[in-house]
Short mmCIF file of C-alpha atoms in Angstrom, two decimals:
data_model
loop_
_atom_site.label_atom_id
_atom_site.label_comp_id
_atom_site.label_asym_id
_atom_site.label_seq_id
_atom_site.Cartn_x
_atom_site.Cartn_y
_atom_site.Cartn_z
CA MET A 655 -150.49 52.10 138.56
CA THR A 656 -149.53 48.54 137.78
CA ASN A 657 -145.85 47.99 136.99
CA PHE A 658 -146.06 46.04 133.74
CA ASN A 659 -142.33 45.31 133.79
CA TYR A 660 -143.03 42.52 136.27
CA LEU A 661 -145.85 40.07 135.56
CA LYS A 662 -146.23 36.39 136.39
CA LYS A 663 -145.97 34.25 133.28
CA ASN A 664 -149.56 32.96 133.60
CA ASP A 665 -150.96 36.52 133.36
CA VAL A 666 -153.41 36.53 130.43
CA ARG A 667 -152.29 40.02 129.32
CA LEU A 668 -148.69 38.87 129.16
CA ARG A 669 -149.54 35.67 127.27
CA ASN A 670 -151.59 37.44 124.60
CA SER A 671 -148.99 40.17 124.20
CA ILE A 672 -146.02 37.81 123.88
CA VAL A 673 -147.80 35.83 121.16
CA GLU A 674 -148.39 39.02 119.16
CA VAL A 675 -145.02 40.72 119.72
CA TYR A 676 -143.00 37.58 118.91
CA ARG A 677 -145.15 36.93 115.81
CA ARG A 678 -146.64 33.65 117.03
CA LYS A 679 -143.34 31.76 116.86
CA CYS A 680 -141.23 29.78 119.30
CA PHE A 681 -138.04 31.78 119.91
CA TYR A 682 -135.85 28.65 119.86
CA CYS A 683 -137.12 26.65 116.88
CA GLY A 684 -139.50 28.99 115.02
CA ARG A 685 -142.49 26.60 115.32
CA ALA A 686 -145.92 28.27 115.15
CA ILE A 687 -147.57 28.80 118.55
CA ASP A 688 -150.74 30.47 119.82
CA VAL A 689 -152.03 31.55 123.23
CA ASN A 690 -153.10 27.99 124.06
CA THR A 691 -149.83 26.26 123.05
CA LEU A 692 -147.47 29.01 124.26
CA GLU A 693 -145.09 28.18 127.07
CA ILE A 694 -143.27 31.19 128.52
CA ASP A 695 -139.66 30.29 129.24
CA HIS A 696 -137.58 31.92 131.98
CA ILE A 697 -134.19 32.67 130.42
CA ILE A 698 -132.72 32.32 133.90
CA PRO A 699 -134.96 29.99 135.92
CA GLU A 700 -135.53 30.38 139.65
CA ASN A 701 -133.02 27.66 140.42
CA GLY A 702 -130.65 28.64 137.60
CA ARG A 703 -127.61 28.86 139.85
CA ASP A 704 -128.03 25.21 140.85
CA GLU A 705 -127.35 24.21 137.23
CA VAL A 706 -124.16 26.25 136.86
CA TYR A 707 -120.92 24.33 136.79
CA PRO A 708 -118.84 25.06 139.94
CA ASN A 709 -115.98 26.59 137.96
CA GLU A 710 -118.38 29.08 136.29
CA ARG A 711 -120.33 30.25 139.35
CA VAL A 712 -118.14 33.28 140.00
CA GLU A 713 -118.82 34.58 136.49
CA PHE A 714 -122.52 33.71 136.79
CA ASP A 715 -122.88 35.52 140.14
CA ALA A 716 -121.13 38.58 138.72
CA TYR A 717 -123.57 38.59 135.79
CA MET A 718 -126.56 38.33 138.16
CA GLU A 719 -125.29 41.32 140.15
CA GLU A 720 -124.97 43.25 136.89
CA LEU A 721 -128.58 42.40 136.01
CA LYS A 722 -129.91 43.41 139.43
CA LEU A 723 -128.45 46.90 139.01
CA ASP A 724 -130.78 47.20 136.01
CA GLY A 725 -133.87 46.19 138.06
CA PHE A 726 -133.86 42.55 136.96
CA SER A 727 -136.04 39.90 138.59
CA ILE A 728 -136.95 36.34 137.60
CA ASP A 729 -140.48 37.47 136.69
CA SER A 730 -139.49 40.51 134.60
CA LEU A 731 -140.34 40.91 130.92
CA SER A 732 -136.64 40.91 130.05
CA ASN A 733 -136.36 37.35 131.43
CA TYR A 734 -139.16 35.87 129.30
CA LEU A 735 -139.07 34.26 125.86
CA PRO A 736 -141.85 32.44 123.99
CA SER A 737 -141.35 28.71 123.60
CA CYS A 738 -143.19 25.71 122.25
CA GLY A 739 -143.73 22.81 124.66
CA SER A 740 -141.03 20.69 123.04
CA CYS A 741 -138.26 23.32 123.31
CA ASN A 742 -139.23 24.29 126.84
CA LYS A 743 -139.06 20.68 127.93
CA LYS A 744 -135.68 20.13 126.26
CA LYS A 745 -134.24 23.30 127.76
CA GLY A 746 -135.45 22.62 131.30
CA ASN A 747 -132.99 24.30 133.63
CA ASP A 748 -130.00 23.76 131.35
CA TYR A 749 -127.17 26.21 131.88
CA PHE A 750 -126.19 28.59 129.08
CA SER A 751 -122.91 30.45 128.77
CA ILE A 752 -122.87 34.08 129.88
CA ALA A 753 -122.62 35.06 126.20
CA ASN A 754 -125.89 33.20 125.53
CA PHE A 755 -127.58 34.89 128.49
CA ARG A 756 -126.47 38.31 127.27
CA PHE A 757 -127.84 37.66 123.79
CA PHE A 758 -131.21 36.33 125.05
CA HIS A 759 -131.68 39.13 127.60
CA GLU A 760 -130.73 41.81 125.08
CA TYR A 761 -133.26 40.37 122.61
CA ALA A 762 -135.99 40.27 125.27
CA ARG A 763 -135.19 43.85 126.38
CA LYS A 764 -135.65 45.08 122.80
CA LYS A 765 -139.16 43.59 122.81
CA LYS A 766 -140.08 44.95 126.24
CA LYS A 767 -141.38 48.36 125.15
CA LYS A 768 -143.69 46.84 122.56
CA LEU A 769 -144.86 44.20 125.06
CA ILE A 770 -145.83 46.91 127.54
CA GLU A 771 -147.73 48.78 124.82
CA PHE A 772 -149.76 45.64 124.05
CA ILE A 773 -150.35 44.92 127.75
CA GLU A 774 -151.58 48.46 128.40
CA LYS A 775 -154.12 48.11 125.58
CA MET A 776 -155.58 45.14 127.44
CA THR A 777 -156.17 47.16 130.62
CA TYR A 778 -159.29 49.28 131.08
CA LYS A 779 -158.76 53.05 131.01
CA THR A 780 -161.25 55.88 131.07
CA PRO A 781 -160.69 58.85 128.73
CA ASP A 782 -159.52 62.21 130.04
CA LYS A 783 -162.22 64.69 131.11
CA ASP A 784 -162.24 66.80 127.93
CA ARG A 785 -162.45 63.72 125.71
CA ALA A 786 -165.17 62.23 127.92
CA VAL A 787 -167.35 65.37 127.54
CA LEU A 788 -166.97 65.32 123.74
CA ASN A 789 -167.72 61.60 123.62
CA GLN A 790 -170.86 62.05 125.74
CA LYS A 791 -172.12 64.70 123.29
CA LEU A 792 -171.40 62.33 120.39
CA ILE A 793 -173.38 59.57 122.10
CA GLY A 794 -176.33 61.94 122.58
CA LYS A 795 -176.21 62.88 118.90
CA HIS A 796 -176.34 59.22 117.82
CA GLU A 797 -179.12 58.35 120.27
CA SER A 798 -181.38 61.07 118.88
CA ASN A 799 -180.62 60.09 115.26
CA HIS A 800 -182.33 56.87 114.18
CA GLU A 801 -180.77 56.49 110.73
CA LEU A 802 -180.29 52.77 110.03
CA PHE A 803 -177.05 53.09 108.11
CA VAL A 804 -174.32 54.11 110.57
CA ASP A 805 -170.60 53.40 110.45
CA LYS A 806 -169.58 51.27 113.40
CA GLN A 807 -168.30 53.23 116.40
CA VAL A 808 -167.37 52.32 119.97
CA ILE A 809 -167.41 55.50 122.08
CA ASP A 810 -166.13 55.63 125.66
CA SER A 811 -167.36 58.60 127.69
CA GLY A 812 -166.04 57.33 131.01
CA VAL A 813 -169.61 57.03 132.28
CA CYS A 814 -170.57 54.51 129.60
CA THR A 815 -169.20 52.78 126.50
CA TYR A 816 -171.62 53.14 123.60
CA TYR A 817 -171.62 50.79 120.61
CA ILE A 818 -173.42 51.68 117.38
CA ASN A 819 -173.51 49.85 114.06
CA GLY A 820 -176.13 50.12 111.32
CA MET A 821 -176.18 48.26 108.01
CA GLY A 822 -179.27 49.77 106.37
CA GLU A 823 -181.94 47.15 107.12
CA VAL A 824 -181.03 46.85 110.80
CA ARG A 825 -179.30 49.06 113.35
CA LEU A 826 -177.85 47.93 116.69
CA ASP A 827 -177.19 50.31 119.60
CA ALA A 828 -175.63 48.84 122.74
CA TYR A 829 -174.10 49.82 126.06
CA LEU A 830 -170.99 47.81 126.86
CA PRO A 831 -170.12 47.37 130.56
CA ASN A 832 -167.78 50.03 131.94
CA ASP A 833 -167.57 48.26 135.25
CA ILE A 834 -167.09 44.62 136.29
CA GLU A 835 -170.55 44.63 137.88
CA GLU A 836 -172.37 46.28 134.95
CA GLU A 837 -174.33 44.38 132.32
CA LEU A 838 -174.57 44.58 128.56
CA SER A 839 -177.79 45.95 127.03
CA CYS A 840 -178.89 46.79 123.51
CA LEU A 841 -181.58 48.24 121.24
CA LEU A 842 -182.57 46.94 117.78
CA LEU A 843 -184.16 49.05 115.04
CA PHE A 844 -185.56 47.60 111.78
CA ALA A 845 -186.39 49.19 108.41
CA GLU A 846 -188.93 46.45 107.53
CA LYS A 847 -192.48 47.69 107.03
CA GLY A 848 -194.71 47.01 109.99
CA ILE A 849 -191.90 47.08 112.57
CA GLU A 850 -190.04 50.17 111.35
CA ASN A 851 -191.06 52.25 114.37
CA CYS A 852 -190.38 49.55 116.94
CA MET A 853 -187.44 49.89 119.36
CA ILE A 854 -186.79 46.42 120.75
CA THR A 855 -184.53 46.27 123.81
CA PHE A 856 -182.67 43.32 125.32
CA SER A 857 -180.92 42.63 128.63
CA GLU A 858 -177.62 40.78 128.90
CA ASP A 859 -179.39 37.49 129.66
CA ASP A 860 -181.46 37.84 126.47
CA ILE A 861 -178.41 38.76 124.40
CA GLN A 862 -176.34 35.85 125.72
CA LYS A 863 -179.11 33.27 125.21
CA LEU A 864 -180.50 34.51 121.90
CA PHE A 865 -177.89 36.37 119.92
CA PHE A 866 -174.50 35.10 121.04
CA SER A 867 -175.54 31.53 120.32
CA GLY A 868 -174.58 30.36 116.84
CA TYR A 869 -171.69 32.85 116.65
CA LYS A 870 -170.34 33.07 113.09
CA LYS A 871 -173.01 30.61 111.82
CA GLY A 872 -174.86 33.15 109.65
CA VAL A 873 -178.62 32.76 109.24
CA SER A 874 -179.13 29.23 110.50
CA ALA A 875 -181.10 27.12 112.97
CA GLU A 876 -178.13 27.39 115.37
CA ARG A 877 -179.27 30.93 116.12
CA ALA A 878 -181.57 30.62 119.13
CA TYR A 879 -183.85 33.45 117.97
CA ILE A 880 -184.58 31.87 114.55
CA VAL A 881 -187.71 29.67 114.50
CA PHE A 882 -187.64 28.69 110.81
CA ILE A 883 -186.28 29.77 107.42
CA ASN A 884 -188.62 29.64 104.41
CA GLY A 885 -187.01 30.89 101.22
CA THR A 886 -186.53 34.64 101.60
CA GLN A 887 -188.50 34.76 104.87
CA VAL A 888 -187.00 34.18 108.31
CA CYS A 889 -189.13 33.87 111.46
CA PHE A 890 -187.68 35.59 114.54
CA GLN A 891 -188.77 34.69 118.09
CA PHE A 892 -187.90 37.28 120.75
CA PRO A 893 -189.25 37.34 124.30
CA ARG A 894 -193.01 37.96 123.99
CA VAL A 895 -192.91 38.71 120.24
CA ARG A 896 -192.65 36.73 116.99
CA PHE A 897 -192.46 38.11 113.43
CA ASN A 898 -191.20 37.35 109.92
CA ILE A 899 -188.37 39.29 108.32
CA GLN A 900 -186.59 39.35 104.97
CA ILE A 901 -183.41 37.23 104.62
CA LYS A 902 -181.25 40.33 103.98
CA ALA A 903 -182.26 41.87 107.30
CA ALA A 904 -181.72 38.51 109.07
CA GLU A 905 -178.19 38.36 107.64
CA GLN A 906 -177.47 41.84 108.97
CA VAL A 907 -178.77 40.91 112.44
CA ALA A 908 -176.38 37.93 112.52
CA LEU A 909 -173.39 40.05 111.42
CA LEU A 910 -174.17 42.83 113.89
CA PHE A 911 -174.40 40.50 116.88
CA ASP A 912 -171.26 38.61 115.85
CA ASP A 913 -169.42 41.93 115.92
CA LEU A 914 -171.04 42.96 119.21
CA TYR A 915 -169.96 39.62 120.71
CA GLU A 916 -166.33 40.39 119.82
CA GLU A 917 -166.47 43.95 121.19
CA TYR A 918 -168.18 42.76 124.37
CA ASN A 919 -165.48 40.15 124.98
CA LYS A 920 -162.72 42.72 124.40
CA GLN A 921 -164.32 45.07 126.92
CA LEU A 922 -164.89 42.28 129.45
CA THR A 923 -161.27 41.16 129.11
CA LYS A 924 -160.05 44.69 129.82
CA LEU A 925 -162.23 44.97 132.92
CA ILE A 926 -161.24 41.57 134.32
CA ASN A 927 -157.56 42.18 133.60
CA THR A 928 -157.78 45.52 135.43
CA VAL A 929 -158.73 43.72 138.64
CA ASP A 930 -156.32 40.85 137.79
CA GLY A 931 -159.11 38.28 137.93
CA SER A 932 -158.54 36.32 134.72
CA GLU A 933 -157.51 33.14 136.56
CA PHE A 934 -160.52 33.09 138.89
CA VAL A 935 -164.13 31.98 138.42
CA GLN A 936 -166.81 34.63 138.94
CA GLU A 937 -169.40 33.72 141.55
CA SER A 938 -171.58 36.49 140.09
CA LYS A 939 -170.93 39.73 138.19
CA GLY A 940 -167.68 41.23 139.46
CA LYS A 941 -167.32 38.80 142.38
CA PHE A 942 -164.54 36.23 142.20
CA LYS A 943 -163.97 32.96 144.08
CA LEU A 944 -160.62 32.97 145.88
CA LEU A 945 -160.37 30.07 148.33
CA GLU A 946 -162.29 27.22 149.87
CA LEU A 947 -161.59 26.63 153.56
CA PRO A 948 -163.12 25.13 156.73
CA ILE A 949 -165.71 27.33 158.38
CA TRP A 950 -163.79 27.27 161.68
CA ILE A 951 -160.87 29.06 159.98
CA TRP A 952 -163.23 31.73 158.61
CA ARG A 953 -164.50 32.26 162.17
CA LEU A 954 -160.93 32.69 163.39
CA LEU A 955 -160.39 35.32 160.70
CA LYS A 956 -163.55 37.13 161.73
CA GLU A 957 -162.53 37.07 165.41
CA PHE A 958 -159.16 38.49 164.42
CA THR A 959 -160.87 41.51 162.82
CA TYR A 960 -162.55 42.37 166.14
CA GLU A 961 -159.15 42.51 167.81
CA HIS A 962 -157.45 44.56 165.05
CA ASP A 963 -159.59 47.62 164.39
CA TYR A 964 -158.07 49.91 161.77
CA LEU A 965 -158.66 53.03 163.90
CA GLU A 966 -157.42 51.80 167.25
CA GLY A 967 -154.42 49.50 166.85
CA ASP A 968 -150.79 50.34 166.19
CA THR A 969 -149.49 47.22 164.37
CA GLU A 970 -149.36 46.31 160.69
CA TRP A 971 -152.35 44.00 161.22
CA ASP A 972 -154.71 46.71 162.50
CA MET A 973 -156.53 47.14 159.21
CA PHE A 974 -160.06 45.77 159.67
CA ASP A 975 -163.55 46.99 160.49
CA SER A 976 -165.96 44.64 162.21
CA MET A 977 -169.08 45.90 160.38
CA GLY A 978 -170.84 43.68 157.87
CA GLY A 979 -172.03 40.70 159.91
CA GLU A 980 -170.52 37.25 160.35
CA ASN A 981 -170.17 36.55 156.61
CA THR A 982 -168.36 39.76 155.60
CA ILE A 983 -164.90 41.17 156.29
CA TYR A 984 -163.91 44.71 155.34
CA VAL A 985 -160.18 45.26 154.92
CA PHE A 986 -159.47 48.95 155.50
CA LYS A 987 -156.35 50.99 155.03
CA ASN A 988 -153.96 50.66 157.96
CA HIS A 989 -154.32 53.92 159.87
CA LYS A 990 -150.54 54.48 159.83
CA LEU A 991 -150.40 54.81 156.05
CA ASN A 992 -150.50 58.31 154.58
CA TYR A 993 -152.12 57.78 151.18
CA CYS A 994 -155.79 58.20 150.30
CA ALA A 995 -157.70 54.95 150.63
CA ASP A 996 -160.95 53.75 152.15
CA VAL A 997 -161.82 50.05 151.78
CA LEU A 998 -159.05 47.99 150.19
CA VAL A 999 -161.21 44.93 149.55
CA VAL A 1000 -164.38 43.22 150.80
CA LEU A 1001 -164.35 39.48 151.57
CA GLN A 1002 -167.56 37.45 151.63
CA ALA A 1003 -167.97 33.91 152.99
CA LYS A 1004 -170.41 31.72 151.08
CA LYS A 1005 -171.34 28.50 152.80
CA ILE A 1006 -171.07 25.54 150.41
CA HIS A 1007 -171.82 22.79 152.94
CA ASN A 1008 -171.82 22.32 156.71
CA ASN A 1009 -168.06 22.44 157.15
CA ASN A 1010 -166.66 24.66 154.38
CA VAL A 1011 -167.04 28.14 152.91
CA GLU A 1012 -165.83 29.84 149.75
CA ILE A 1013 -164.19 33.23 150.15
CA ILE A 1014 -165.51 35.66 147.54
CA TRP A 1015 -163.65 38.81 146.43
CA GLU A 1016 -165.55 42.07 146.07
CA ARG A 1017 -163.81 45.27 145.09
CA GLY A 1018 -162.89 47.92 147.60
CA PHE A 1019 -163.97 51.52 147.19
CA LEU A 1020 -163.03 55.14 147.64
CA GLY A 1021 -165.75 57.31 149.13
CA ALA A 1022 -164.94 60.27 146.89
CA SER A 1023 -164.32 58.35 143.65
CA THR A 1024 -166.90 58.21 140.87
CA ASP A 1025 -164.87 55.75 138.76
CA LYS A 1026 -165.18 52.29 140.25
CA MET A 1027 -162.50 50.85 137.95
CA GLU A 1028 -159.70 53.19 139.05
CA ASN A 1029 -156.90 52.65 141.56
CA PHE A 1030 -156.44 48.87 141.51
CA ASP A 1031 -152.77 49.27 142.39
CA ASN A 1032 -152.75 46.97 145.48
CA ARG A 1033 -152.29 50.02 147.69
CA ILE A 1034 -155.54 51.95 147.29
CA LYS A 1035 -157.64 48.98 146.11
CA TRP A 1036 -156.55 45.36 146.07
CA THR A 1037 -156.84 43.20 142.97
CA VAL A 1038 -158.20 39.65 142.93
CA ARG A 1039 -154.81 37.95 142.57
CA TYR A 1040 -153.13 40.14 145.19
CA THR A 1041 -155.93 39.45 147.71
CA HIS A 1042 -155.77 35.70 147.01
CA ASP A 1043 -151.99 35.61 147.56
CA TRP A 1044 -152.18 37.77 150.70
CA LEU A 1045 -154.80 35.45 152.22
CA LEU A 1046 -152.94 32.28 151.32
CA ASN A 1047 -149.41 33.40 152.12
CA ASP A 1048 -149.80 35.99 154.87
CA TRP A 1049 -153.02 36.52 156.76
CA ILE A 1050 -154.36 32.96 157.11
CA PRO A 1051 -150.93 31.53 158.13
CA TYR A 1052 -150.56 34.33 160.70
CA VAL A 1053 -154.01 33.75 162.21
CA LEU A 1054 -153.41 29.97 162.39
CA PHE A 1055 -149.99 30.60 163.91
CA LEU A 1056 -151.59 32.66 166.69
CA TYR A 1057 -154.31 30.06 167.15
CA GLU A 1058 -151.77 27.25 167.52
CA LYS A 1059 -149.72 29.36 169.90
CA ARG A 1060 -152.75 30.06 172.11
CA ARG A 1061 -153.84 26.44 171.97
CA THR A 1062 -150.51 25.24 173.35
CA LYS A 1063 -150.10 28.04 175.89
CA GLY A 1064 -149.46 26.67 179.36
CA LEU A 1065 -148.39 23.27 178.10
CA SER A 1066 -144.93 22.00 178.96
CA ILE A 1067 -143.04 22.44 175.69
CA SER A 1068 -139.35 21.79 175.48
CA ARG A 1069 -137.07 24.52 174.18
CA PHE A 1070 -136.49 22.28 171.20
CA PHE A 1071 -139.89 23.37 169.87
CA LYS A 1072 -139.46 27.06 170.62
CA LYS A 1073 -138.51 27.83 167.01
CA ARG A 1074 -141.85 26.48 165.86
CA TYR A 1075 -143.49 29.50 167.44
CA ASP A 1076 -141.50 32.01 165.44
CA PHE A 1077 -143.89 33.15 162.70
CA LYS A 1078 -141.22 33.31 160.00
CA GLU A 1079 -140.33 29.68 160.64
CA TYR A 1080 -143.99 28.67 160.87
CA LYS A 1081 -144.73 30.40 157.55
CA LYS A 1082 -141.92 28.52 155.75
CA THR A 1083 -143.48 25.17 156.64
CA PHE A 1084 -147.13 26.21 156.25
CA LEU A 1085 -148.98 24.02 153.74
CA PRO A 1086 -152.57 25.11 152.96
CA ARG A 1087 -153.68 21.57 152.02
CA GLU A 1088 -152.80 20.32 155.51
CA HIS A 1089 -155.48 22.69 156.82
CA ASN A 1090 -157.98 21.81 154.05
CA ILE A 1091 -157.47 25.19 152.40
CA ILE A 1092 -157.88 25.01 148.61
CA SER A 1093 -156.93 27.73 146.16
CA LEU A 1094 -159.64 28.34 143.55
CA ALA A 1095 -157.22 29.96 141.07
CA GLU A 1096 -157.41 28.05 137.80
CA ASP A 1097 -153.60 27.91 137.42
CA GLU A 1098 -153.02 26.20 140.76
#
């Protein structure tokens, strides 16, 4: 499972949790902040030692060793504090005394348990088997009962997440996505005479276009499904059907879909956070854009997979299967590893013009697993962010390193340049932009 003690400060789960746990205030000045204005401050920045006065470095280094024994890292929850933009700018990399550091770290450590509790709530989890069976029975009971006054419930059976809410004149049943590739759907029931036996269903496209427009605007023309309002009568226009309804029922429809919108967004956030995809644009349902790069580099990557079959090789790079055609790469478990895993991740190349492609992330899978949202731990299945970073910082530099080495093979190169062909040295100087490789992460 994900280790929530260590998260990058742009992680959406961390940002939302810090705002709540620290009561929406800047730690340094007490100014009100929200998720949009929050700046997460490193108590000890990455280059903190550079700011220490020479005569205090011995004490500082001793304190750092003390922290490391406790599992400290720069990107750990115990090294983060919420700050407003003004305080973060003023602080910069300024050096604090060891007494200050101790106070700040102790304060952050006290908040860590609560932070992790908040973060875990924002990650998708399926219920245990016994609870799932009971929940499935409860869903069946509600589906067979068409009473229009029902207390709101959101029931997760593992197989599906069922939403029900009835206000007397109107009842809304919906299935929230339990999977990043699943869609929202719903059923509307009305008490109004003439349509009381109708069960009107909607797909996600319909719901997004009709009902999520005009959010929190009540019964108004900003609702895409409302044609006109005439006193106590409201005219509804759904796909292939139009009818008049009483204002009270129209008000309930608006309230129900406003609430569904909020529950849908909560569920979607959990799913996207589970695959660590919050900073990436979706190309389509459950498929995230990672990088843009020249097509010739993609072809080099594909050629590399032919030479590093996951069943035949004996190096750390032998982790690919050549199936899937020229636009698909399957990253398999390295055959040396002893844990259960099938496909770690699937990479798709989408041509955007003659010279470039976008690399699209698709989730990996376990042949025996029925839950597609389990095991995104970067060992059994790779998350979006992990895959992006591995491509940008490891695999692509290595493939280009080999390409450059082959290209210069046989040429007379002085020993002065020998170091250039050590991969560790090459990697240190590798700049994606020099090769027209562009990260599609929104924070970069």
